[in-house]
Amino acid sequence: GDKALALIFGTFAATTAAQQLTFNVGAINVPEGCHVNYEALLTTTDHTYWGVTRNIVAGEALSRGEVVYQKAADSEWWLAKGDAYVTVSGVLCLVVADIADTATGIGLIVGGFRDDTVDYTAADEMWVSKATGGLIVDTQPGAAAFLRLVGHAENADTIFFNGLNTTIVEI
Protein backbone atom coordinates (compact mmCIF):
# COMPACT_ATOMS: atom_id res chain seq x y z
CA GLY A 1 0.00 0.00 0.00
CA ASP A 2 0.88 3.65 0.16
CA LYS A 3 3.57 4.57 2.67
CA ALA A 4 4.35 7.87 4.34
CA LEU A 5 7.37 8.96 6.35
CA ALA A 6 7.29 11.89 8.75
CA LEU A 7 9.99 13.28 11.05
CA ILE A 8 8.67 16.15 13.13
CA PHE A 9 10.02 17.38 16.48
CA GLY A 10 11.69 14.11 17.48
CA THR A 11 8.90 11.84 16.30
CA PHE A 12 9.30 9.32 13.48
CA ALA A 13 6.22 7.70 11.97
CA ALA A 14 6.04 5.27 9.04
CA THR A 15 2.47 4.70 7.98
CA THR A 16 0.87 2.12 5.70
CA ALA A 17 -2.81 1.92 4.86
CA ALA A 18 -3.78 0.18 8.13
CA GLN A 19 -0.63 0.10 10.24
CA GLN A 20 1.65 2.65 11.84
CA LEU A 21 5.10 2.43 13.41
CA THR A 22 5.80 5.37 15.70
CA PHE A 23 8.98 6.46 17.50
CA ASN A 24 8.21 8.96 20.24
CA VAL A 25 10.62 10.40 22.75
CA GLY A 26 11.19 7.56 25.22
CA ALA A 27 9.12 4.90 23.45
CA ILE A 28 8.85 2.75 20.36
CA ASN A 29 5.34 1.57 19.61
CA VAL A 30 5.01 -1.42 17.29
CA PRO A 31 1.32 -2.16 16.73
CA GLU A 32 -0.17 -5.61 16.30
CA GLY A 33 0.59 -7.09 12.90
CA CYS A 34 3.79 -5.03 12.48
CA HIS A 35 7.39 -6.01 13.13
CA VAL A 36 10.93 -4.69 13.16
CA ASN A 37 13.08 -6.44 10.56
CA TYR A 38 16.84 -6.39 10.11
CA GLU A 39 17.17 -7.25 6.44
CA ALA A 40 20.82 -8.28 6.21
CA LEU A 41 23.39 -10.07 8.29
CA LEU A 42 26.44 -8.08 9.31
CA THR A 43 28.38 -9.07 6.20
CA THR A 44 30.80 -6.27 5.43
CA THR A 45 32.23 -4.56 8.49
CA ASP A 46 34.12 -6.15 11.39
CA HIS A 47 33.01 -5.39 14.96
CA THR A 48 29.54 -4.19 14.07
CA TYR A 49 26.27 -4.98 15.81
CA TRP A 50 22.53 -4.47 15.63
CA GLY A 51 19.78 -5.05 18.15
CA VAL A 52 18.52 -4.04 21.57
CA THR A 53 21.20 -2.43 23.75
CA ARG A 54 21.56 -0.72 27.11
CA ASN A 55 24.13 1.36 28.93
CA ILE A 56 26.26 -0.68 31.33
CA VAL A 57 28.82 0.39 33.94
CA ALA A 58 31.88 -1.86 33.94
CA GLY A 59 32.93 -3.41 37.26
CA GLU A 60 36.27 -4.29 35.66
CA ALA A 61 37.93 -3.59 32.31
CA LEU A 62 35.75 -5.21 29.63
CA SER A 63 36.68 -6.02 26.04
CA ARG A 64 34.59 -6.08 22.88
CA GLY A 65 32.89 -9.46 22.44
CA GLU A 66 32.85 -10.46 26.11
CA VAL A 67 29.65 -11.62 27.80
CA VAL A 68 28.85 -9.96 31.14
CA TYR A 69 26.37 -10.18 34.03
CA GLN A 70 25.17 -7.53 36.48
CA LYS A 71 26.46 -8.08 40.01
CA ALA A 72 23.80 -7.41 42.66
CA ALA A 73 26.31 -6.03 45.21
CA ASP A 74 27.34 -3.02 43.12
CA SER A 75 25.01 -3.04 40.05
CA GLU A 76 28.08 -3.03 37.80
CA TRP A 77 28.76 -5.49 34.97
CA TRP A 78 31.36 -8.23 35.35
CA LEU A 79 32.63 -11.12 33.20
CA ALA A 80 30.17 -14.02 33.06
CA LYS A 81 31.56 -17.49 33.66
CA GLY A 82 29.75 -20.84 33.65
CA ASP A 83 31.36 -22.15 36.83
CA ALA A 84 28.98 -20.31 39.19
CA TYR A 85 25.21 -19.84 38.97
CA VAL A 86 25.31 -16.18 39.99
CA THR A 87 27.61 -15.23 37.08
CA VAL A 88 25.30 -16.66 34.40
CA SER A 89 21.89 -15.78 35.86
CA GLY A 90 19.63 -12.88 34.96
CA VAL A 91 20.02 -10.74 31.87
CA LEU A 92 23.43 -10.99 30.22
CA CYS A 93 24.96 -8.48 27.79
CA LEU A 94 27.57 -8.72 25.05
CA VAL A 95 30.11 -5.88 25.19
CA VAL A 96 30.17 -4.16 21.77
CA ALA A 97 33.25 -1.95 22.38
CA ASP A 98 35.97 -1.92 25.05
CA ILE A 99 34.90 -0.34 28.36
CA ALA A 100 37.36 0.82 31.04
CA ASP A 101 36.78 -0.14 34.67
CA THR A 102 33.93 1.99 36.15
CA ALA A 103 33.22 3.58 32.74
CA THR A 104 29.87 3.41 30.94
CA GLY A 105 29.56 1.57 27.64
CA ILE A 106 27.08 -0.32 25.48
CA GLY A 107 25.87 -3.86 26.17
CA LEU A 108 23.95 -5.82 23.54
CA ILE A 109 20.96 -7.62 25.09
CA VAL A 110 19.52 -9.22 21.95
CA GLY A 111 20.84 -8.94 18.41
CA GLY A 112 23.67 -9.64 16.03
CA PHE A 113 27.41 -9.15 16.52
CA ARG A 114 30.17 -9.57 13.93
CA ASP A 115 33.77 -10.46 14.78
CA ASP A 116 36.11 -11.48 11.96
CA THR A 117 38.59 -13.14 14.35
CA VAL A 118 36.23 -16.08 15.01
CA ASP A 119 35.35 -18.94 12.67
CA TYR A 120 32.01 -20.50 13.55
CA THR A 121 29.77 -22.83 11.58
CA ALA A 122 26.26 -21.56 10.86
CA ALA A 123 23.78 -22.79 13.49
CA ASP A 124 26.49 -23.55 16.09
CA GLU A 125 25.09 -22.96 19.58
CA MET A 126 26.84 -20.27 21.64
CA TRP A 127 27.47 -20.94 25.35
CA VAL A 128 28.99 -19.01 28.26
CA SER A 129 32.41 -20.58 28.88
CA LYS A 130 32.94 -22.29 32.23
CA ALA A 131 36.74 -21.97 31.89
CA THR A 132 37.30 -18.36 30.83
CA GLY A 133 35.34 -15.38 32.13
CA GLY A 134 33.58 -13.38 29.42
CA LEU A 135 34.21 -15.92 26.66
CA ILE A 136 31.48 -17.29 24.41
CA VAL A 137 32.21 -20.79 23.12
CA ASP A 138 30.61 -22.89 20.39
CA THR A 139 31.02 -26.17 22.30
CA GLN A 140 28.75 -26.97 25.23
CA PRO A 141 30.81 -26.90 28.45
CA GLY A 142 31.37 -30.24 30.19
CA ALA A 143 30.42 -31.46 33.65
CA ALA A 144 30.55 -29.30 36.76
CA ALA A 145 29.19 -26.26 34.95
CA PHE A 146 26.14 -24.02 34.81
CA LEU A 147 25.08 -24.14 31.16
CA ARG A 148 23.74 -20.93 29.67
CA LEU A 149 22.88 -20.92 25.98
CA VAL A 150 23.21 -17.34 24.70
CA GLY A 151 22.66 -17.65 20.97
CA HIS A 152 23.81 -19.24 17.75
CA ALA A 153 26.12 -18.59 14.82
CA GLU A 154 24.53 -16.98 11.78
CA ASN A 155 27.68 -17.59 9.72
CA ALA A 156 31.46 -17.86 10.27
CA ASP A 157 31.80 -14.35 11.72
CA THR A 158 28.37 -13.36 13.04
CA ILE A 159 26.40 -14.54 16.05
CA PHE A 160 22.85 -13.91 17.12
CA PHE A 161 23.09 -13.12 20.84
CA ASN A 162 20.20 -13.50 23.29
CA GLY A 163 21.06 -12.38 26.81
CA LEU A 164 17.51 -12.46 28.13
CA ASN A 165 16.61 -14.79 30.97
CA THR A 166 17.15 -18.14 29.27
CA THR A 167 17.21 -21.44 31.15
CA ILE A 168 20.30 -22.36 33.16
CA VAL A 169 21.11 -26.05 33.60
CA GLU A 170 23.59 -27.35 36.18
CA ILE A 171 25.60 -30.41 35.11
PDB file of N, CA and C in Angstrom, residues 1-5 13-22 29-35:
ATOM      1  N   GLY A   1       0.802  -1.176   0.000  1.00  0.00           N
ATOM      2  CA  GLY A   1       0.000   0.000   0.000  1.00  0.00           C
ATOM      3  C   GLY A   1       0.849   1.245   0.000  1.00  0.00           C
ATOM      4  N   ASP A   2       0.193   2.370   0.086  1.00  0.00           N
ATOM      5  CA  ASP A   2       0.882   3.651   0.160  1.00  0.00           C
ATOM      6  C   ASP A   2       1.608   3.768   1.482  1.00  0.00           C
ATOM      7  N   LYS A   3       2.780   4.387   1.459  1.00  0.00           N
ATOM      8  CA  LYS A   3       3.569   4.568   2.670  1.00  0.00           C
ATOM      9  C   LYS A   3       3.918   6.035   2.818  1.00  0.00           C
ATOM     10  N   ALA A   4       3.972   6.491   4.062  1.00  0.00           N
ATOM     11  CA  ALA A   4       4.349   7.869   4.344  1.00  0.00           C
ATOM     12  C   ALA A   4       5.425   7.861   5.408  1.00  0.00           C
ATOM     13  N   LEU A   5       6.304   8.842   5.368  1.00  0.00           N
ATOM     14  CA  LEU A   5       7.369   8.964   6.354  1.00  0.00           C
ATOM     15  C   LEU A   5       7.370  10.398   6.858  1.00  0.00           C
ATOM     16  N   ALA A  13       7.381   8.549  12.214  1.00  0.00           N
ATOM     17  CA  ALA A  13       6.223   7.697  11.971  1.00  0.00           C
ATOM     18  C   ALA A  13       6.263   7.187  10.538  1.00  0.00           C
ATOM     19  N   ALA A  14       6.155   5.878  10.361  1.00  0.00           N
ATOM     20  CA  ALA A  14       6.038   5.265   9.041  1.00  0.00           C
ATOM     21  C   ALA A  14       4.647   4.661   8.967  1.00  0.00           C
ATOM     22  N   THR A  15       3.863   5.102   8.009  1.00  0.00           N
ATOM     23  CA  THR A  15       2.466   4.701   7.977  1.00  0.00           C
ATOM     24  C   THR A  15       2.148   3.940   6.696  1.00  0.00           C
ATOM     25  N   THR A  16       1.453   2.817   6.838  1.00  0.00           N
ATOM     26  CA  THR A  16       0.875   2.119   5.695  1.00  0.00           C
ATOM     27  C   THR A  16      -0.627   2.312   5.789  1.00  0.00           C
ATOM     28  N   ALA A  17      -1.366   1.715   4.897  1.00  0.00           N
ATOM     29  CA  ALA A  17      -2.814   1.918   4.860  1.00  0.00           C
ATOM     30  C   ALA A  17      -3.475   1.636   6.210  1.00  0.00           C
ATOM     31  N   ALA A  18      -3.085   0.542   6.889  1.00  0.00           N
ATOM     32  CA  ALA A  18      -3.777   0.185   8.126  1.00  0.00           C
ATOM     33  C   ALA A  18      -2.857   0.075   9.336  1.00  0.00           C
ATOM     34  N   GLN A  19      -1.567   0.310   9.147  1.00  0.00           N
ATOM     35  CA  GLN A  19      -0.629   0.097  10.241  1.00  0.00           C
ATOM     36  C   GLN A  19       0.296   1.296  10.385  1.00  0.00           C
ATOM     37  N   GLN A  20       0.764   1.517  11.599  1.00  0.00           N
ATOM     38  CA  GLN A  20       1.649   2.647  11.842  1.00  0.00           C
ATOM     39  C   GLN A  20       2.734   2.248  12.824  1.00  0.00           C
ATOM     40  N   LEU A  21       3.970   2.622  12.516  1.00  0.00           N
ATOM     41  CA  LEU A  21       5.105   2.426  13.411  1.00  0.00           C
ATOM     42  C   LEU A  21       5.537   3.808  13.863  1.00  0.00           C
ATOM     43  N   THR A  22       5.537   4.039  15.169  1.00  0.00           N
ATOM     44  CA  THR A  22       5.804   5.367  15.701  1.00  0.00           C
ATOM     45  C   THR A  22       6.966   5.336  16.678  1.00  0.00           C
ATOM     46  N   ASN A  29       6.610   2.290  19.639  1.00  0.00           N
ATOM     47  CA  ASN A  29       5.344   1.570  19.614  1.00  0.00           C
ATOM     48  C   ASN A  29       5.264   0.764  18.329  1.00  0.00           C
ATOM     49  N   VAL A  30       5.158  -0.558  18.449  1.00  0.00           N
ATOM     50  CA  VAL A  30       5.010  -1.425  17.292  1.00  0.00           C
ATOM     51  C   VAL A  30       3.635  -2.076  17.407  1.00  0.00           C
ATOM     52  N   PRO A  31       2.680  -1.647  16.593  1.00  0.00           N
ATOM     53  CA  PRO A  31       1.322  -2.162  16.728  1.00  0.00           C
ATOM     54  C   PRO A  31       1.202  -3.615  16.271  1.00  0.00           C
ATOM     55  N   GLU A  32       0.119  -4.237  16.681  1.00  0.00           N
ATOM     56  CA  GLU A  32      -0.172  -5.613  16.302  1.00  0.00           C
ATOM     57  C   GLU A  32      -0.114  -5.759  14.785  1.00  0.00           C
ATOM     58  N   GLY A  33       0.494  -6.834  14.332  1.00  0.00           N
ATOM     59  CA  GLY A  33       0.592  -7.088  12.898  1.00  0.00           C
ATOM     60  C   GLY A  33       1.802  -6.448  12.244  1.00  0.00           C
ATOM     61  N   CYS A  34       2.578  -5.661  12.995  1.00  0.00           N
ATOM     62  CA  CYS A  34       3.789  -5.030  12.475  1.00  0.00           C
ATOM     63  C   CYS A  34       4.999  -5.689  13.118  1.00  0.00           C
ATOM     64  N   HIS A  35       6.164  -5.448  12.567  1.00  0.00           N
ATOM     65  CA  HIS A  35       7.388  -6.009  13.127  1.00  0.00           C
ATOM     66  C   HIS A  35       8.577  -5.123  12.772  1.00  0.00           C
TER      67      HIS A  35
END
